[in-house]
GROMACS .gro file of C-alpha atoms in nm:
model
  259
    1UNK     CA    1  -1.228   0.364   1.482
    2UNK     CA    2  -1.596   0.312   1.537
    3UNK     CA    3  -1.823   0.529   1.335
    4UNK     CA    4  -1.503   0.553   1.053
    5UNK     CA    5  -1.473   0.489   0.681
    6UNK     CA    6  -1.133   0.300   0.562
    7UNK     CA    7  -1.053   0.269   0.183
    8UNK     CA    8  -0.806   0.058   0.136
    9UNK     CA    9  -0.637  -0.048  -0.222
   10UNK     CA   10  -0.483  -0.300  -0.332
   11UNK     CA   11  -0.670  -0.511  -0.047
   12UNK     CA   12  -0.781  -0.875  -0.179
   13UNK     CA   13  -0.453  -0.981  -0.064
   14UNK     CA   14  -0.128  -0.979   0.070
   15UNK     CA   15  -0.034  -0.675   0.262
   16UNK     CA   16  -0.352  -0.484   0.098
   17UNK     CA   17  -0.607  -0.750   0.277
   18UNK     CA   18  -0.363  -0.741   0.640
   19UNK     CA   19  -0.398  -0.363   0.671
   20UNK     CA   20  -0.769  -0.380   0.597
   21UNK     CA   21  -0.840  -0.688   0.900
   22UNK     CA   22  -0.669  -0.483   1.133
   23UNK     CA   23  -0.846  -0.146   1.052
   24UNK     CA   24  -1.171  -0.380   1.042
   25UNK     CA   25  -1.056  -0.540   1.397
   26UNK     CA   26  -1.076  -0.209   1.535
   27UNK     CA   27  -1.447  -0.117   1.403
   28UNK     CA   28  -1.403   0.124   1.078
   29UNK     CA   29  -1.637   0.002   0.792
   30UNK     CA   30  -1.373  -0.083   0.510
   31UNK     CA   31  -1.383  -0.002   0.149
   32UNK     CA   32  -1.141  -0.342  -0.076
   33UNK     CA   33  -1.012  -0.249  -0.399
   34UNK     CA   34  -0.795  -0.479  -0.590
   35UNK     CA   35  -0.813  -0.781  -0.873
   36UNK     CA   36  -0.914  -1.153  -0.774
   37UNK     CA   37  -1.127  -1.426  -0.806
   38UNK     CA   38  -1.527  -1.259  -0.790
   39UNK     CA   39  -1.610  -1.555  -0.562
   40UNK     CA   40  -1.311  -1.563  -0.340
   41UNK     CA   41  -1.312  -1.183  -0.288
   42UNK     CA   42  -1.693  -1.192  -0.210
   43UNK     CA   43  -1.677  -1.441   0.023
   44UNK     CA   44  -1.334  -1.234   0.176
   45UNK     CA   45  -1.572  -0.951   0.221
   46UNK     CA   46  -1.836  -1.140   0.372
   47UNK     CA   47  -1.568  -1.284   0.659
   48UNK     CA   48  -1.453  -0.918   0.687
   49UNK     CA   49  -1.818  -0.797   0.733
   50UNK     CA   50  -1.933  -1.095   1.011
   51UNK     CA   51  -1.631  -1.109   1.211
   52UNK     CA   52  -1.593  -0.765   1.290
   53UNK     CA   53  -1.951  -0.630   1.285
   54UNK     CA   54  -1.833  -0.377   1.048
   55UNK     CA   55  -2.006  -0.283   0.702
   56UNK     CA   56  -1.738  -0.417   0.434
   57UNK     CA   57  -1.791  -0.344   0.077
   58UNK     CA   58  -1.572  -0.367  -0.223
   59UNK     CA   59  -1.483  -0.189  -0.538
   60UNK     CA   60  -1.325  -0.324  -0.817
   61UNK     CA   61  -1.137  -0.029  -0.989
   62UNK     CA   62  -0.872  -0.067  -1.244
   63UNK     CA   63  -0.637   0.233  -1.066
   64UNK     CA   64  -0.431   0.261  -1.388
   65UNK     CA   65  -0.786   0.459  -1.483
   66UNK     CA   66  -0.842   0.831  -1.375
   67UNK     CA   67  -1.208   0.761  -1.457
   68UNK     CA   68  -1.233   0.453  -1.244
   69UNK     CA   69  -1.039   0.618  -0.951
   70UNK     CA   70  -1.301   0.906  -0.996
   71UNK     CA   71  -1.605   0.621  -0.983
   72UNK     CA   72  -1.476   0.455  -0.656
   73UNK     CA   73  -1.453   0.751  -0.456
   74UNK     CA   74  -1.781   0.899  -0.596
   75UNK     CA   75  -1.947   0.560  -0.453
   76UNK     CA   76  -1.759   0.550  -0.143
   77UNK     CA   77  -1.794   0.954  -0.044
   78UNK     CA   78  -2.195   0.894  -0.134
   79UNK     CA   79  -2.271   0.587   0.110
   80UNK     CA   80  -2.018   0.693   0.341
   81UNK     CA   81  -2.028   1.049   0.342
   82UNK     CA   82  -1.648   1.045   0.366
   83UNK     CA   83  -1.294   0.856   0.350
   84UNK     CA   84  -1.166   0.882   0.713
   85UNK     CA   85  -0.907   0.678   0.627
   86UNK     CA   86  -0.738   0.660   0.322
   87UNK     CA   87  -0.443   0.371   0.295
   88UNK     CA   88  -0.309   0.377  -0.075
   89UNK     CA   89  -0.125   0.009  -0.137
   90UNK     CA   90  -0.201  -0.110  -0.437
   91UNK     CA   91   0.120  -0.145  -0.657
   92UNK     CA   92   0.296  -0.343  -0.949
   93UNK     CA   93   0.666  -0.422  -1.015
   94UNK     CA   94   0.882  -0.492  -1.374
   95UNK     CA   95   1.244  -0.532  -1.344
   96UNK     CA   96   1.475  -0.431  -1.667
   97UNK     CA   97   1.749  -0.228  -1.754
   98UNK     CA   98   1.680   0.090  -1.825
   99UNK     CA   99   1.755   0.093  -2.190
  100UNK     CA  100   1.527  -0.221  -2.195
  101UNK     CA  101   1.263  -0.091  -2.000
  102UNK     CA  102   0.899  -0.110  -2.204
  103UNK     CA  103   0.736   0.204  -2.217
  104UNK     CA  104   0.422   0.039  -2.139
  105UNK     CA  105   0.535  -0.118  -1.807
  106UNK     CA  106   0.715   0.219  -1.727
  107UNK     CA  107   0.380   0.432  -1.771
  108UNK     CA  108   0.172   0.134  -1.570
  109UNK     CA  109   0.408   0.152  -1.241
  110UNK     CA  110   0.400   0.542  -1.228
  111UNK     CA  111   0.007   0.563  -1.294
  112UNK     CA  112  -0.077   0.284  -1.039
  113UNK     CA  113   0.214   0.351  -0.797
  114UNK     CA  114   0.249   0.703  -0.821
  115UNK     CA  115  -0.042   0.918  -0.990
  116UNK     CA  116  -0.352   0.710  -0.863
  117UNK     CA  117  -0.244   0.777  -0.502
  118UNK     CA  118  -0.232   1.184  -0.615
  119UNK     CA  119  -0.625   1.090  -0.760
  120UNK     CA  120  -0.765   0.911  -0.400
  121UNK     CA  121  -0.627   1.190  -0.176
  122UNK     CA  122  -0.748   1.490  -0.390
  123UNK     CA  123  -1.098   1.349  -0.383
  124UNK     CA  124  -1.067   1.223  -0.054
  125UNK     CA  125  -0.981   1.592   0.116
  126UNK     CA  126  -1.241   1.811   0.089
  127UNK     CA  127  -1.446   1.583   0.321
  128UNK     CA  128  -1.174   1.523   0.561
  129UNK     CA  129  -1.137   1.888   0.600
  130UNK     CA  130  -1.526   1.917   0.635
  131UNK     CA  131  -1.483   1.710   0.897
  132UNK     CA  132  -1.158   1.802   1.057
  133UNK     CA  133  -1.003   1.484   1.046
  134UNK     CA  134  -0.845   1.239   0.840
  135UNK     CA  135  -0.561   1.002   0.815
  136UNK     CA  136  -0.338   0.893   0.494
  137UNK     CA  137  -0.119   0.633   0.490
  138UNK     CA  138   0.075   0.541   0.148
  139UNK     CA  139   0.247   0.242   0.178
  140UNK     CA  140   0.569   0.315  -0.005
  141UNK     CA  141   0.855   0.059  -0.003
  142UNK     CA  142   1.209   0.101   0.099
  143UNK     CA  143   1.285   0.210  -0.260
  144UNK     CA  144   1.176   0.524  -0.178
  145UNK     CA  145   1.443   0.592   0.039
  146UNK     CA  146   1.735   0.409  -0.173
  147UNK     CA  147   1.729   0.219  -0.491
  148UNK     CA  148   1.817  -0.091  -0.606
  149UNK     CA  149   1.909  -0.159  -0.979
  150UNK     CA  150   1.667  -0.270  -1.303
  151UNK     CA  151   1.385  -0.120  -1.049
  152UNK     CA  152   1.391   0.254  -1.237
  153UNK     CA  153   1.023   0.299  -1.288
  154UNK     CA  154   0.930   0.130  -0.895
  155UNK     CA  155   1.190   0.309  -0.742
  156UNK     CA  156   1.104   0.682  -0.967
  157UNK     CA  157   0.754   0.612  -0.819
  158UNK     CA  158   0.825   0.547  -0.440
  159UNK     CA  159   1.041   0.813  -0.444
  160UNK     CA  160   0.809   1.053  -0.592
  161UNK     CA  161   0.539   0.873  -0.317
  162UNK     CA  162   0.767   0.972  -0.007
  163UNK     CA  163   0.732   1.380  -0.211
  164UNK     CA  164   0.364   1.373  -0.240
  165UNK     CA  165   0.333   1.279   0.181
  166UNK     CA  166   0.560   1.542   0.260
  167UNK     CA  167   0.391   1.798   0.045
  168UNK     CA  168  -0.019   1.668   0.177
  169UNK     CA  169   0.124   1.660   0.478
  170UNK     CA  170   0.220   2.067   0.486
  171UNK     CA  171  -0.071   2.170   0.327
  172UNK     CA  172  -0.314   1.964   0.566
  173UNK     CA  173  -0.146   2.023   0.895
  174UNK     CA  174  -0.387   2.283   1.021
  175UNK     CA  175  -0.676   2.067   0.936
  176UNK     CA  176  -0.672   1.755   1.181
  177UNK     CA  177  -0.540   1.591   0.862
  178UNK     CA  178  -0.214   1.356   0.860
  179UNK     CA  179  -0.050   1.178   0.571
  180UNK     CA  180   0.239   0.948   0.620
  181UNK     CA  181   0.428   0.691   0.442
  182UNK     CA  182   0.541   0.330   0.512
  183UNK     CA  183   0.830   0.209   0.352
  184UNK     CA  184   0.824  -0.168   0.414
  185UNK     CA  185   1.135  -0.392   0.294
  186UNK     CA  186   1.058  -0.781   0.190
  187UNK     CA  187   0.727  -0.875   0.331
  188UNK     CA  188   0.646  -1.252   0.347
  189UNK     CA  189   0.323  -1.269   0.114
  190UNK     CA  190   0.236  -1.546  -0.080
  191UNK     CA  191   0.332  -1.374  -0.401
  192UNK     CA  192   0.685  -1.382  -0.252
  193UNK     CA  193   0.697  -1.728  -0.157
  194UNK     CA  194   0.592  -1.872  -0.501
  195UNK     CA  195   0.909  -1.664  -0.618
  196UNK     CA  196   1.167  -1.888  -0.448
  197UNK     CA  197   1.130  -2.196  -0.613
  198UNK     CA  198   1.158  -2.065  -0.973
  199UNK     CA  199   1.455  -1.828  -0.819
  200UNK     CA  200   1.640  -2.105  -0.650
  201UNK     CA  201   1.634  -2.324  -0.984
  202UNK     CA  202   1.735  -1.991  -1.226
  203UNK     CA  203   2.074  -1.957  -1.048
  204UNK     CA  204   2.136  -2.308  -0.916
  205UNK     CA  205   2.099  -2.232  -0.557
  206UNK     CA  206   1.937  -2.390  -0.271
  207UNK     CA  207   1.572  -2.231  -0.156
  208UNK     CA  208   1.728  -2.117   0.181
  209UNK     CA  209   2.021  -1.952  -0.016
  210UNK     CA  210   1.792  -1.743  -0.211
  211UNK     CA  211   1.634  -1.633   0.081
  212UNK     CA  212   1.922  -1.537   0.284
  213UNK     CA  213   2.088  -1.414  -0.011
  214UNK     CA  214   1.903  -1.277  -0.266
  215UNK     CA  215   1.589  -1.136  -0.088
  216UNK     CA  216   1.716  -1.075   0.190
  217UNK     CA  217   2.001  -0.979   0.116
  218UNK     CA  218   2.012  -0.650   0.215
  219UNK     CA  219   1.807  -0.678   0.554
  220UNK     CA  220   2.032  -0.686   0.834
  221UNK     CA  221   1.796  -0.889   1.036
  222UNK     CA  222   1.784  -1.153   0.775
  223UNK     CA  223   1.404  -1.185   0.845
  224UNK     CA  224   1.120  -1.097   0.638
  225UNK     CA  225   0.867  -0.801   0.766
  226UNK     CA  226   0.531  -0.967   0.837
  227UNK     CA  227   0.172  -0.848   0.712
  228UNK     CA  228   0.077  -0.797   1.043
  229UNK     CA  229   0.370  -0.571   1.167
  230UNK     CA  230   0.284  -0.327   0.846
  231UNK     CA  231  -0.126  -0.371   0.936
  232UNK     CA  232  -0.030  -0.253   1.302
  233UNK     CA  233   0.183   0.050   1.217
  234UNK     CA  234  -0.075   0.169   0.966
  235UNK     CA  235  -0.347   0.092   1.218
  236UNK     CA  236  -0.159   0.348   1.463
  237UNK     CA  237  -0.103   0.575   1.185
  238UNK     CA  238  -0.457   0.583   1.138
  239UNK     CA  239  -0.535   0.624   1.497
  240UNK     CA  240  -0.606   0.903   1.708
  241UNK     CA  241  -0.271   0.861   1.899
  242UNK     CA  242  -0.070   0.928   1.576
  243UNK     CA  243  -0.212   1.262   1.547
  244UNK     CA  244   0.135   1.462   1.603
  245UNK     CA  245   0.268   1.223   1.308
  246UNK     CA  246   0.242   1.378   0.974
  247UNK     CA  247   0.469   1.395   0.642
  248UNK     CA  248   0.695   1.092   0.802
  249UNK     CA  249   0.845   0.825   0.584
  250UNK     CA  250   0.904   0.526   0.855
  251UNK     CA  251   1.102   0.215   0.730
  252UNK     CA  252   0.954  -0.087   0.895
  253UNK     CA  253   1.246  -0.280   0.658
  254UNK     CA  254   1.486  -0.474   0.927
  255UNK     CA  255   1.751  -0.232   0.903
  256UNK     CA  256   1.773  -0.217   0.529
  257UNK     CA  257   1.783   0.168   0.526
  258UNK     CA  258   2.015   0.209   0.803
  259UNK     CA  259   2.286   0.111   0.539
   0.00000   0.00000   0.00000
């Protein structure tokens, strides 16, 4: 991937910061996005940029904003001349009943899971098809191929992310262009981990119990997906090997979907 330009978002941490190490370990510059610490995700950037010998640079967009969305890829197409490689993961979660649902939270998981990924690949194209290649990844969730309760708005907007791949994908596929989707179940991050503490003492169960049955619950393998399995399936998404894959939605979710 020498010579390429990865934007990754949602990439300060968890999944977000695996996928962008791996693109990094195989020589595309890469573009973070995402919320943190200044200091922490400087100095991330600066480990990014020395152990890879790759030009790292980050951009702090708020991807609930159009404007901001606009300003990112502006900056990125400029320096870069282009997004080769355009990995949409940022996302956010709220879990209510429908009737219960805030309207706020409801518009904030469809513009940040759903309608900023429709803003980075229409300004990402035109210079993918100047160049006559590009790769897409969105990283979905399996809740865009089934759905879970109290998950309306999350699972409205993966569904409607595994739509917009197949529909890129069509209209690209005579342009070196491919766009797929990656529907991960539980990953082990540590946003998940602080969750099973607070879980475990909610319903009275032991930590291992909420584990094997509440998150996991519905993965046959009864093992969490690792960053580094999703990182490696994006990185061959985004690879020229992959090139025959376009407008596929691939569960990576330890059977989950094979229900």
């Amino acid at each position: 991937m020498q010579g390429k330009t990865a934007l990754v978002t949602g990439s300060t941490s968890g999944i977000g910061l695996g996928i962008a190490n791996a693109l990094a370990a195989r020589g595309a510059n890469v573009i973070l996005n995402g919320f943190g610490d200044a200091a922490q995700i400087e100095a991330l950037r600066a480990q990014l940029s020395a152990e890879h010998n790759v030009q790292v640079r980050y951009n702090g967009a708020d991807l609930s904003h159009p404007e901001q969305i606009e300003s990112m890829m502006k900056s990125a197409l400029e320096e870069f001349g282009a997004v080769d490689i355009l990995v949409n993961n940022a996302g956010i979660q709220h879990v209510a009943p429908i009737e219960d649902f805030p309207v706020d939270k409801w518009n904030a998981i469809i513009a940040i899971n759903l309608t900023a990924s429709f803003h980075t690949v229409r300004l990402a194209l035109p210079a993918m098809k100047q160049k006559k290649w590009g790769r897409i990844v969105n990283i979905a969730s399996a809740h865009a191929l089934v759905a879970s309760p109290f998950k309306s708005a999350y699972v409205a907007a993966k569904h409607g992310i595994a739509g917009l791949t197949k529909t890129v994908a069509l209209e690209t596929a005579e342009h070196g262009i491919t766009m797929n989707a990656v529907c991960p179940g539980y990953v082990w991050t540590p946003l998940v981990q602080k969750q099973i503490p607070d879980t475990a003492k909610a319903r009275g169960i032991s930590e291992e119990e909420v584990i094997k049955n509440v998150l996991l619950y519905a993965q046959p393998t009864k093992q969490f997906v690792q960053v580094d399995e999703v990182a490696a399936l994006t990185a061959f998404l985004a690879s020229e090997q992959a090139a025959s894959i376009t407008g596929a939605i691939i569960p990576i979710d330890g059977g989950w979907t094979a229900h």
